[in-house]
Structures are given as structure tokens and as C-alpha cells.
GROMACS .gro file of C-alpha atoms in nm:
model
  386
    1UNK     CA    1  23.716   3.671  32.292
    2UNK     CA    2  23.944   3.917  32.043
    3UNK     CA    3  23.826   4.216  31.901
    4UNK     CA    4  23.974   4.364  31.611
    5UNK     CA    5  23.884   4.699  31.427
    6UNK     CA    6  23.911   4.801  31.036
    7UNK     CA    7  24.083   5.170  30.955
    8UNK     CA    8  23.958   5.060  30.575
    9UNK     CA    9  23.666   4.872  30.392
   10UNK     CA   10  23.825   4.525  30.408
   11UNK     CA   11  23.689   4.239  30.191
   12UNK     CA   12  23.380   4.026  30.354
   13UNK     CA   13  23.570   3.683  30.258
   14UNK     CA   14  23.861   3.781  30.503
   15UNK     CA   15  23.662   3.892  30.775
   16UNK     CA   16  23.447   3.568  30.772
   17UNK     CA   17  23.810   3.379  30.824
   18UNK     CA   18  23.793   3.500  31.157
   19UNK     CA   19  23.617   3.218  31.407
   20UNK     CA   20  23.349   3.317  31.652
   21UNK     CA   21  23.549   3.440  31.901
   22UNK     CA   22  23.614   3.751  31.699
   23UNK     CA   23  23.394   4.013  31.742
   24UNK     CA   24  23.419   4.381  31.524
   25UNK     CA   25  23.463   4.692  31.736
   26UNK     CA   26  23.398   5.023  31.611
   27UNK     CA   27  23.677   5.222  31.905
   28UNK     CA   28  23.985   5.095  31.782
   29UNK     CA   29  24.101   5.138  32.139
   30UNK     CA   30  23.914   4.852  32.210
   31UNK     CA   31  24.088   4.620  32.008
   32UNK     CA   32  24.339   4.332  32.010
   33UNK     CA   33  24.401   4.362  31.609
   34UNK     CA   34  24.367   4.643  31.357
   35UNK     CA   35  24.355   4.567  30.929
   36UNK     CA   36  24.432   4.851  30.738
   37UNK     CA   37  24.480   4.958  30.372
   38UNK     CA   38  24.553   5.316  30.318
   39UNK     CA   39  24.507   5.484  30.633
   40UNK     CA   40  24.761   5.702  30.764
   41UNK     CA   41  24.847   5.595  31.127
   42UNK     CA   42  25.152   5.783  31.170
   43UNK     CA   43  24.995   6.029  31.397
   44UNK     CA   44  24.786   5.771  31.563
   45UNK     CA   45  24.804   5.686  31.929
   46UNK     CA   46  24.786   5.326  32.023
   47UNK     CA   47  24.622   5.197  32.343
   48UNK     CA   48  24.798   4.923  32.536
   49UNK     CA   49  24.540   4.656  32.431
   50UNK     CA   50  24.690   4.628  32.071
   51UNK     CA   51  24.881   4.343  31.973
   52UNK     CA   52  24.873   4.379  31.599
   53UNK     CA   53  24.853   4.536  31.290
   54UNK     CA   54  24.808   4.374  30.955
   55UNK     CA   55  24.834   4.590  30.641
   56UNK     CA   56  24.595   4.434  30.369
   57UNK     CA   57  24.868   4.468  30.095
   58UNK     CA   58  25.212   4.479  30.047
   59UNK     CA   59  25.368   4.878  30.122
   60UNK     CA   60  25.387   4.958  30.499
   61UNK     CA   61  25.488   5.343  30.455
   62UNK     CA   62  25.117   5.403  30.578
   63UNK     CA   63  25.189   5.309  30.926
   64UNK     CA   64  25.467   5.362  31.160
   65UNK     CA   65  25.699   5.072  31.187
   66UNK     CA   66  25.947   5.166  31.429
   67UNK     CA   67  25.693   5.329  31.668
   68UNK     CA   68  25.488   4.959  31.708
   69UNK     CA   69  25.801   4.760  31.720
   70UNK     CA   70  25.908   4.975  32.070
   71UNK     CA   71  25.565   4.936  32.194
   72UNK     CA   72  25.573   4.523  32.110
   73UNK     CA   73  25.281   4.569  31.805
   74UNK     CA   74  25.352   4.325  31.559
   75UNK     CA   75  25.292   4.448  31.161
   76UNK     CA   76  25.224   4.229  30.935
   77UNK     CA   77  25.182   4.267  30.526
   78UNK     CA   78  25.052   4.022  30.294
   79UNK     CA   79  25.338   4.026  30.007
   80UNK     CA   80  25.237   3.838  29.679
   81UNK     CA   81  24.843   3.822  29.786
   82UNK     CA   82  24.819   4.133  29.510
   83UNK     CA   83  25.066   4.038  29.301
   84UNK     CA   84  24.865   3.876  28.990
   85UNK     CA   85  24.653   4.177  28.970
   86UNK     CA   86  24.980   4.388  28.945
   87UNK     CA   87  25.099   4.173  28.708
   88UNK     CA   88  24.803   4.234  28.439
   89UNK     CA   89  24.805   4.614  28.549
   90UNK     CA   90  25.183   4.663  28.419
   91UNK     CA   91  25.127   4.425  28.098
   92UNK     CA   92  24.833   4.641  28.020
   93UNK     CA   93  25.069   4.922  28.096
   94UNK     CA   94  25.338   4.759  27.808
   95UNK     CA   95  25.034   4.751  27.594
   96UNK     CA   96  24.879   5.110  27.660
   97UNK     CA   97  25.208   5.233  27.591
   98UNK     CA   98  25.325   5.025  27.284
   99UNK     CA   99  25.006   5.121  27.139
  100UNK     CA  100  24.876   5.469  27.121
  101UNK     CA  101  24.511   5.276  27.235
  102UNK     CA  102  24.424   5.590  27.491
  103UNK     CA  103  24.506   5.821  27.216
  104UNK     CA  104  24.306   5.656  26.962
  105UNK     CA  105  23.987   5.629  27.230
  106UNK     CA  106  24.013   6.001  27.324
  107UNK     CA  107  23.994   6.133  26.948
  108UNK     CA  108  23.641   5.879  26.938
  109UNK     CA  109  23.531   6.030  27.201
  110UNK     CA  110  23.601   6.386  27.046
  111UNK     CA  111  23.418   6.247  26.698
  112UNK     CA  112  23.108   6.084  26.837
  113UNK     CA  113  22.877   6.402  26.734
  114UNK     CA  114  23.055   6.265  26.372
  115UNK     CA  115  22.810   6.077  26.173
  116UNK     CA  116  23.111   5.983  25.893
  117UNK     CA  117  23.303   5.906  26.192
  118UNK     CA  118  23.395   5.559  26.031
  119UNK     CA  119  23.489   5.707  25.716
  120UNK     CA  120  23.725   5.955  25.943
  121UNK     CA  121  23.867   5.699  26.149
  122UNK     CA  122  24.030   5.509  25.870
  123UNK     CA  123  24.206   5.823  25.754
  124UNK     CA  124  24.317   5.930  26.115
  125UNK     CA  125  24.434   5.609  26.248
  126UNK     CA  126  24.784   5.624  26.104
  127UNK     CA  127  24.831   5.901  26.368
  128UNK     CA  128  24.798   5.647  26.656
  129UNK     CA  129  24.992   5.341  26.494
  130UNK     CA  130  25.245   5.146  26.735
  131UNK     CA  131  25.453   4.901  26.832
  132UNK     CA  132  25.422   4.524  26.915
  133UNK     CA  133  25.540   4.378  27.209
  134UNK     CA  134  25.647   4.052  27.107
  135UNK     CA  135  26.037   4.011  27.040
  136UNK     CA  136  26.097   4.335  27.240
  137UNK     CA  137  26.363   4.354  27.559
  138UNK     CA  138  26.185   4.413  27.939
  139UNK     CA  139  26.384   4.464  28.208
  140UNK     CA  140  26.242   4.397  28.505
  141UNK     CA  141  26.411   4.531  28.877
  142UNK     CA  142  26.310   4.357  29.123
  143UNK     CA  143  26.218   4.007  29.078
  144UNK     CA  144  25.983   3.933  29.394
  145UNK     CA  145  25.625   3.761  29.402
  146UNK     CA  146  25.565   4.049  29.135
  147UNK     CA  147  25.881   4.124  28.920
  148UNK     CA  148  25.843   3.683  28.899
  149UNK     CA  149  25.488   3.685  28.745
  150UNK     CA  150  25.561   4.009  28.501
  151UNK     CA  151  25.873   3.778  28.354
  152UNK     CA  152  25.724   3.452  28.348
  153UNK     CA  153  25.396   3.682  28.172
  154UNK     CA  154  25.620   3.811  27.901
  155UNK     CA  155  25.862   3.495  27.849
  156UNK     CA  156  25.467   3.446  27.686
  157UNK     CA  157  25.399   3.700  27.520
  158UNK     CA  158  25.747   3.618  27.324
  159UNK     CA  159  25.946   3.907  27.492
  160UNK     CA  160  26.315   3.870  27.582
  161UNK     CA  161  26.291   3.924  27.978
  162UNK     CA  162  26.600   4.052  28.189
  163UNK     CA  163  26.585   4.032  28.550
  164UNK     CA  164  26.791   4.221  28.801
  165UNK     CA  165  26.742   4.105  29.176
  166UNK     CA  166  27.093   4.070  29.360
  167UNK     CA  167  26.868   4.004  29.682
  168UNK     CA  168  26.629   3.761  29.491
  169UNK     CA  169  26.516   3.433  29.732
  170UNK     CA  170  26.500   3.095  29.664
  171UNK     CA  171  26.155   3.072  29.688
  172UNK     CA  172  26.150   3.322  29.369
  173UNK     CA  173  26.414   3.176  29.151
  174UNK     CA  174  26.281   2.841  29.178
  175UNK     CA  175  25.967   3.026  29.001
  176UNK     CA  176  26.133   3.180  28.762
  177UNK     CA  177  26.111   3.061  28.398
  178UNK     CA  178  26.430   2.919  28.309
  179UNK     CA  179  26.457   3.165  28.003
  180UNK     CA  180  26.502   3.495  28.162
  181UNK     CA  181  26.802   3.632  28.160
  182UNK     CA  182  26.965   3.705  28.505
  183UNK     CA  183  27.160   4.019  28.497
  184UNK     CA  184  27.463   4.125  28.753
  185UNK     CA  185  27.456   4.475  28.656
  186UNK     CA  186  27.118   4.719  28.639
  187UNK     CA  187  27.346   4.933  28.400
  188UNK     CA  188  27.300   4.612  28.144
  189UNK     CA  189  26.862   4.668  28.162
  190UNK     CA  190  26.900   5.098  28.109
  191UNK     CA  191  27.155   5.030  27.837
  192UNK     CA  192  26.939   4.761  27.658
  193UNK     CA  193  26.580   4.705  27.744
  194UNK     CA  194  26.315   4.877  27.501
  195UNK     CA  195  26.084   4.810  27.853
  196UNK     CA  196  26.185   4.893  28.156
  197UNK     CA  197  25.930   4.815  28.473
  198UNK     CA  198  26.032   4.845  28.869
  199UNK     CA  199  25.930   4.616  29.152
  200UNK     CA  200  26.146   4.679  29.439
  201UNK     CA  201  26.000   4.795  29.810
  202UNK     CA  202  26.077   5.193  29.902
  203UNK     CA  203  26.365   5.229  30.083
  204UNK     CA  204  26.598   5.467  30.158
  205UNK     CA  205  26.866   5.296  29.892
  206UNK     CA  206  26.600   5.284  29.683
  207UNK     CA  207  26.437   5.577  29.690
  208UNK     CA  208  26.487   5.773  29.374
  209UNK     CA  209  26.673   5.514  29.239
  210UNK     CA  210  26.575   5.594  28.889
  211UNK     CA  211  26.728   5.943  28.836
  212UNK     CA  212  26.894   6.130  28.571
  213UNK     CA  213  27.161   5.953  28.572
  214UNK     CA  214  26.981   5.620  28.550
  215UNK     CA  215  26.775   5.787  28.223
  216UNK     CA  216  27.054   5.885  28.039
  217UNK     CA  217  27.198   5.551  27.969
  218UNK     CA  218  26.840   5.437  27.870
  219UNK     CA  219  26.766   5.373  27.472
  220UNK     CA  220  26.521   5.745  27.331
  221UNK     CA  221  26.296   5.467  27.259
  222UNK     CA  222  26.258   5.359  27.638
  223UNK     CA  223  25.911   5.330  27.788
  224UNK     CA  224  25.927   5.346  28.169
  225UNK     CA  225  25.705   5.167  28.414
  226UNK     CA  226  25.631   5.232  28.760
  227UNK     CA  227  25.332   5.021  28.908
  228UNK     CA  228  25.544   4.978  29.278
  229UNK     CA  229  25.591   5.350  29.440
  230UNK     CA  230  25.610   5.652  29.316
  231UNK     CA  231  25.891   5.779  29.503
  232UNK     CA  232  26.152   5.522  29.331
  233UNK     CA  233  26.159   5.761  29.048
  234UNK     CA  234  26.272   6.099  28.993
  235UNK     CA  235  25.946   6.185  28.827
  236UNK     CA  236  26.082   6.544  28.724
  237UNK     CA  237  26.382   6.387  28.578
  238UNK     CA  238  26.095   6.165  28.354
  239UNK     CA  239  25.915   6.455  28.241
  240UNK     CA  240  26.222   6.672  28.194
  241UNK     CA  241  26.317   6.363  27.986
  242UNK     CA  242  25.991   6.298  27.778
  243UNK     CA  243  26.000   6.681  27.662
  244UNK     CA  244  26.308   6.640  27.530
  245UNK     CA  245  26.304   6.307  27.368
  246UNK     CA  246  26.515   6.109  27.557
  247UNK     CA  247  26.288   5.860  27.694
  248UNK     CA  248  25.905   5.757  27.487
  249UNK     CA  249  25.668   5.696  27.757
  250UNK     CA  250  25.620   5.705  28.151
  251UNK     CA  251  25.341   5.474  28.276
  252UNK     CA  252  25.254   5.529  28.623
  253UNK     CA  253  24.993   5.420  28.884
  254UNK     CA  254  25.002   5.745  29.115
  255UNK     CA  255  24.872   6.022  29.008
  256UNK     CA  256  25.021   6.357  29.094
  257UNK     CA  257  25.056   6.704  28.997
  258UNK     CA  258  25.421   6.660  28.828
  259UNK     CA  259  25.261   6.371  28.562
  260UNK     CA  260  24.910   6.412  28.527
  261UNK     CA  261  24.899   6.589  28.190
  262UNK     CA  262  25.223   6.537  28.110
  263UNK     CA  263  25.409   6.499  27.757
  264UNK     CA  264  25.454   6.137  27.747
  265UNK     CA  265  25.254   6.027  28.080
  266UNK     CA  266  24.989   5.778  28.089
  267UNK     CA  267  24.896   5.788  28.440
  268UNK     CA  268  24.647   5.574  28.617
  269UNK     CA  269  24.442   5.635  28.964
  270UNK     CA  270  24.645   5.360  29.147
  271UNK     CA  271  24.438   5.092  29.006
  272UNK     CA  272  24.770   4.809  29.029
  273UNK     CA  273  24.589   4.574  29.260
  274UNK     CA  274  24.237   4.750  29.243
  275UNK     CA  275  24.080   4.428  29.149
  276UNK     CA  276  23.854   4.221  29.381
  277UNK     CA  277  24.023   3.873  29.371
  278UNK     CA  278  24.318   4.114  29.522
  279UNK     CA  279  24.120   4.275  29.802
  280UNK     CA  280  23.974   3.952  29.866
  281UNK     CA  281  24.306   3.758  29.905
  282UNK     CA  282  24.473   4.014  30.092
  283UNK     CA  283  24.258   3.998  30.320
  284UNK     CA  284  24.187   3.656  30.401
  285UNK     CA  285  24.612   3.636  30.437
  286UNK     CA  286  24.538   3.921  30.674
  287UNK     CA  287  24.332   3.752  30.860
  288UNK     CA  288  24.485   3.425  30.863
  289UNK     CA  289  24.827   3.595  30.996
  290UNK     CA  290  24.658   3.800  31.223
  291UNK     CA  291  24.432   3.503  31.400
  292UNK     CA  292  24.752   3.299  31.405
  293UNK     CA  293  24.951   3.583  31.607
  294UNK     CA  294  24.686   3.622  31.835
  295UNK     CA  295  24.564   3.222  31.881
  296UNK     CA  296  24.925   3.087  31.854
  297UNK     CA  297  25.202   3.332  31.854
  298UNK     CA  298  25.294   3.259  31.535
  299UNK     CA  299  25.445   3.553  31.338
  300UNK     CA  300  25.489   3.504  30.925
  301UNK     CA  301  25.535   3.817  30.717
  302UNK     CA  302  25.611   4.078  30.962
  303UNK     CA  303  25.772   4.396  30.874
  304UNK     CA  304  25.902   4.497  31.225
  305UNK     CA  305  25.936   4.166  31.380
  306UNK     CA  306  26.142   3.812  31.298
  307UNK     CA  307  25.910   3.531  31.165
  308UNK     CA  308  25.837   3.256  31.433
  309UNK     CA  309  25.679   2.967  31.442
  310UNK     CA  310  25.633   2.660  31.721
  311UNK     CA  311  25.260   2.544  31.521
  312UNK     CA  312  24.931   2.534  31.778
  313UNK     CA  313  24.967   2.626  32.109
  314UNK     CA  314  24.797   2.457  32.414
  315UNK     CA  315  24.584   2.623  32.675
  316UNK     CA  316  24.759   2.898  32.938
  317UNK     CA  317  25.160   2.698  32.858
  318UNK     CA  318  25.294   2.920  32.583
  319UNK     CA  319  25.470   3.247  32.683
  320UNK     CA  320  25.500   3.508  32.418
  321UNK     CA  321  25.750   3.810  32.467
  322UNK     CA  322  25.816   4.089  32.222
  323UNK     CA  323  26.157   4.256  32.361
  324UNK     CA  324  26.470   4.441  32.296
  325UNK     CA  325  26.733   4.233  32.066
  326UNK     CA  326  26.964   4.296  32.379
  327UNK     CA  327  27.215   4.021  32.584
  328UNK     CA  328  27.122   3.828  32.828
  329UNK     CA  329  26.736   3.808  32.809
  330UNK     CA  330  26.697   3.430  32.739
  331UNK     CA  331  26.877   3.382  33.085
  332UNK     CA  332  26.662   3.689  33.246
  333UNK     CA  333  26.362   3.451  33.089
  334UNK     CA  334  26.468   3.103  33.223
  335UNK     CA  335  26.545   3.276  33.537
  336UNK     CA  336  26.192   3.326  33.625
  337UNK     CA  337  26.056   3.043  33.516
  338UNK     CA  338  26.285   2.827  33.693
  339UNK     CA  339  26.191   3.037  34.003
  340UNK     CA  340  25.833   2.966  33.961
  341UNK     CA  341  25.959   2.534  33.939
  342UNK     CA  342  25.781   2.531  33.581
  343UNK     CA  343  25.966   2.307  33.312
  344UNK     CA  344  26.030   2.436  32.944
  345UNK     CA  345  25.943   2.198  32.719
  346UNK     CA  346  26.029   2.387  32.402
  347UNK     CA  347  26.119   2.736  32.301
  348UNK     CA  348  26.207   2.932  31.965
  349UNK     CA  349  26.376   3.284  31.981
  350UNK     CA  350  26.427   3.513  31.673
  351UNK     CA  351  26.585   3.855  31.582
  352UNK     CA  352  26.503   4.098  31.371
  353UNK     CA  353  26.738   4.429  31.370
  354UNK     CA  354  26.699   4.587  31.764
  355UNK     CA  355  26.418   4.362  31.804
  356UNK     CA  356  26.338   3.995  31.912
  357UNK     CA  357  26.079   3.770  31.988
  358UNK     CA  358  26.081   3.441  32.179
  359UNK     CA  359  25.827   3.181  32.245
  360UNK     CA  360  25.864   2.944  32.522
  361UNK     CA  361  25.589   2.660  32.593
  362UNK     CA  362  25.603   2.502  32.891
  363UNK     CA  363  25.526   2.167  33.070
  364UNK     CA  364  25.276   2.353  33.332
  365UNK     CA  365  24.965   2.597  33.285
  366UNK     CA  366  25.157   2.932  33.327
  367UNK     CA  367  25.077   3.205  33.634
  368UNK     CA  368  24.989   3.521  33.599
  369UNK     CA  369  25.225   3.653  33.857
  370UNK     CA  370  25.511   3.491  33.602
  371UNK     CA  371  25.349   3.734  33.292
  372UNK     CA  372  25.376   4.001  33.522
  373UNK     CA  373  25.738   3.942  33.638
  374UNK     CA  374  25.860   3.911  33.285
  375UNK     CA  375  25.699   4.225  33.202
  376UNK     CA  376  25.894   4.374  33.450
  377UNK     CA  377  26.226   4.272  33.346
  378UNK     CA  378  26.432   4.581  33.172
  379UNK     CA  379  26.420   4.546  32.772
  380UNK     CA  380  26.055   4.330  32.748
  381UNK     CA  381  25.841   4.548  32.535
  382UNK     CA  382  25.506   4.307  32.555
  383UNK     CA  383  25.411   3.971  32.709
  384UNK     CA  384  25.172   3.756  32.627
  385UNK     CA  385  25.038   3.431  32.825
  386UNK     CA  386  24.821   3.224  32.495
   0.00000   0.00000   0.00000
């Protein structure tokens, strides 16, 4: 039996992925697995009992990576189950800010007492007149499972789409339509992209990464996107910008006290993947990772640990260690078992950084005296016996 415990609301069709033998506990302490969406667990303490975390989305800076990996808690994130509802959130963003529509619904709003409000409306809509989309340039940085579906979105819509990824994987640029234009340089998107939008994951190389400099090589006509983190931009840099006319329009998803109200800003309430086909399929990929660590081993889409995989595991034969990524502890590993006379019969072993992760099934139901010696051994953070 596995307990697992939710820091959030998490959709119903994830939790009802889980088989029988998971059972909801309310004392987190209690459990095997935690899901999580925006809880802060920085400052949380974590009882010995916990073998995972899954965050029910794609940003981790909610929970505290380094502090699970040295304790052998596996993170996991569910990258590209949000994605589509990002998508439509930053083409409605292209659209909100091509065309003054929030302008032209306030000043309704401020006429409804109006009963020649149609009569009005025809004289006053000149004042909220735009721009279309189609045959415009969007630059996109960062082509993952998001930055992929925003291109392939606007190839569409009839836009001319550059993409700037120097880290992009296979997986994405064999989903990539064929008529985006790859660029080498981010310089090329500032310099000539009427649409600039940002899909890359906060880091520290990242963070900030579009700053002064970065705005001053952009067109006066620029409208800036941000539907991915807040922190990549130099939001006082954006403002600073707006008032003076060098950029048109900021669209962002977090609100905060340097935008809201801003000349130029169209902010919205974090609403990117506030849909509930996203909640829904973030969690079931939750889930699904989450029952597969626990049931199998299996790790896909960890943050803090290597991906592994060996498929389904038989009954008390498959070893699982979280350890240091450290010499010798394959040999330290083999060593025991071949004390104990049991036979491996296959094994996978991964790195990731300062930290591994090995699997080992073997020919014999395992001991526990064998767990307990390989927790012993200097460097093994966790051990598991599936």
C-alpha cells in the first residue's frame, strides 16, 4: 500500500490513475509521494518516508531541488502536459496586443449608463484601431513543447516565425513546421521581429536575459511577450522602455507591482495554463510518473535525477539506489550482492550532475539485510527493495 498527499487541489482524473493500492493521506509525513502545484516547499521538512515529488506543471522553482536530490527524493515535472493551453494564452496575447480589444471593452464598460452608446461607439472606435497579425515577424526563444506549438500556431495564422533554440532536441525539431526560420543568433529576432515571445526555463543564464541591452536593438514597434517566468525579463527596463517609446506593448502573465497599471502593460493573473484540459493532463502525467517510480523504479522527467528505465519490475528482485555520482559505487554494489551469492540478471545506471541512480534486478527475491547493507555504504542517499 502507498500513500501519497496533495500540497494543491489536483485534478480528479489524475488521482483516479492511481490503482487501489493508493490511498490519500492528509499528514504529508505519512506519505510515499507528494503532487504539488504552487506550494512553496522550500522551508519544508521532509520525513524519511518520502520517495517523491511530482510538480503538476512544468517550473520547479517552488520546491527545493538540490535539498531532495541529497536526501534521495526524486522530482518530477510534467513538461509539455500544459503546453497547448500556453500556446492559445500567448496567441491571445499577439491578439490583445495587436488590437487595442481591452481598451475598446473598458471604454463599454465606462458607456453602458449611455443609451446612444451605439451611435458613440462608431465615432470613438478609431481611437482603438490596430494591427493584424498575419504577415507580421514572431520570434520565438525557446523552441520546447511550447515555443514548438506557438510557431507551428502562427506558420497558420500566416506569420513569418523565427525560432532561436541552440539547445533545441530532436524530439522538437522533428515537430517543427518546416517553414520556420531557424536562427543562430538571438540578436537576428530583437533586430527584426515585430513579435517577440519567450519560452525558455529560469535559470541563472537566463535569468534577466531580456535587459536593456536586449530592448534597445528591438524595432519601437516591438510588442513583448512573457507567458514563461517573470524573472527572464528586466521588467523595469520594459516599463522604463514603454514610457519612452521604445518598445509598444508588454504582455505578461504575472502580475506584480512594477506592471500592473503600467503604460503599455497588459497583464494577466497567471492564467497561461489555467485551463482544465491542462490541470487535468498534468496531472494524470503526474500520476503516471509518480506510480511508475514507486511500482517500478522507473524515473522519466525528473529535474534532480537521470531518467531510467528497465520496464516492469518483478516481486522483491529489483534494487533501487539513489546515490552520490561518486567512483567506485557499482563495484561497492556488486560487492554485496555477490556476498549475499545472488546473481544480477540486469542492471541500468545513470548520472545526472553529483547525482546517480542505478537499478539492478536480480535472479533471486532480494533480503532485507542486503537493503540495509547498501544503505550503509558511504555515498547511498536512498535504497529501495520494489
Amino acid at each position: 500500500m502507498y500513500h501519497y498527499h496533495c500540497l494543491n487541489p489536483i485534478s480528479k482524473k489524475g488521482l483516479e490513475k492511481f490503482s487501489p493500492q493508493y490511498v490519500q493521506t492528509e499528514q504529508m509525513k505519512e506519505a510515499e509521494a507528494v503532487l504539488v502545484r504552487s506550494a512553496v516547499m522550500h522551508d519544508m521538512e521532509f520525513s524519511d518516508k518520502l520517495e517523491a515529488i511530482a510538480r503538476a506543471g512544468a517550473g520547479v522553482n517552488n520546491i527545493p531541488l538540490q535539498k531532495c536530490a541529497e536526501q534521495g527524493i526524486v522530482v518530477f515535472n510534467t513538461p509539455g502536459a500544459n503546453a497547448n493551453g500556453v500556446k492559445e494564452a500567448v496567441i491571445a496575447a499577439m491578439l490583445l496586443a495587436s488590437r487595442d480589444l481591452v481598451g475598446g471593452i473598458n471604454w463599454v464598460q465606462s458607456e453602458r449608463q449611455n443609451d446612444l452608446i451605439a451611435k458613440a461607439a462608431e465615432k470613438e472606435k478609431k481611437h482603438f484601431a490596430g494591427c493584424e497579425i498575419q504577415g507580421k515577424k514572431l520570434g520565438i526563444i525557446g523552441l520546447g513543447a511550447i515555443g514548438v506549438l506557438v510557431a507551428n500556431a502562427a506558420i497558420h495564422l500566416g506569420m513569418e516565425v523565427y525560432g532561436y533554440d541552440p539547445y533545441i532536441s530532436v524530439d522538437a525539431a522533428w515537430n517543427l513546421s518546416r517553414n520556420i526560420r531557424h536562427i543562430k543568433d538571438v540578436d537576428e529576432i530583437y533586430r527584426e521581429c515585430d513579435y517577440i515571445t519567450i519560452h525558455v526555463p529560469l535559470l541563472d543564464s537566463t535569468r534577466k536575459m531580456i535587459n536593456r541591452e536586449a530592448i534597445a536593438k528591438m524595432k519601437d514597434t516591438a510588442v513583448l511577450i512573457n507567458y514563461a517566468r517573470d524573472l527572464l525579463v528586466d521588467e523595469e527596463a520594459v516599463v522604463e522602455a514603454l514610457r519612452n517609446g521604445k518598445i509598444r506593448r508588454y504582455v505578461s502573465d504575472f502580475a506584480n507591482p512594477t506592471t500592473a497599471g503600467a503604460k503599455g502593460c497588459i497583464v494577466t493573473p497567471h492564467l497561461g495554463a489555467s485551463t482544465e484540459e491542462s490541470e487535468d493532463n498534468c496531472a494524470v502525467m503526474a500520476v503516471k510518473q509518480l506510480s511508475d517510480y514507486l511500482e517500478n523504479g522507473n524515473i522519466r522527467n525528473s529535474v534532480n535525477y537521470p531518467n531510467c528505465d528497465m520496464g516492469v519490475c518483478s516481486g522483491n528482485r529489483r534494487v533501487a539506489i539513489c546515490h552520490k555520482n561518486i567512483k567506485n559505487m557499482i563495484s561497492q554494489f556488486t560487492a554485496v550482492f555477490g556476498e549475499a551469492d545472488l546473481n544480477i540478471a540486469n542492471m541500468a545506471n545513470q548520472s545526472k550532475g553529483e547525482f546517480a541512480y542505478s537499478l539492478f534486478d536480480m535472479d533471486h527475491q532480494v533480503p532485507a539485510e542486503v537493503i540495509e547493507k547498501i544503505g550503509q555504504i558511504e555515498g547511498v542517499l536512498k535504497v529501495r527493495l520494489l
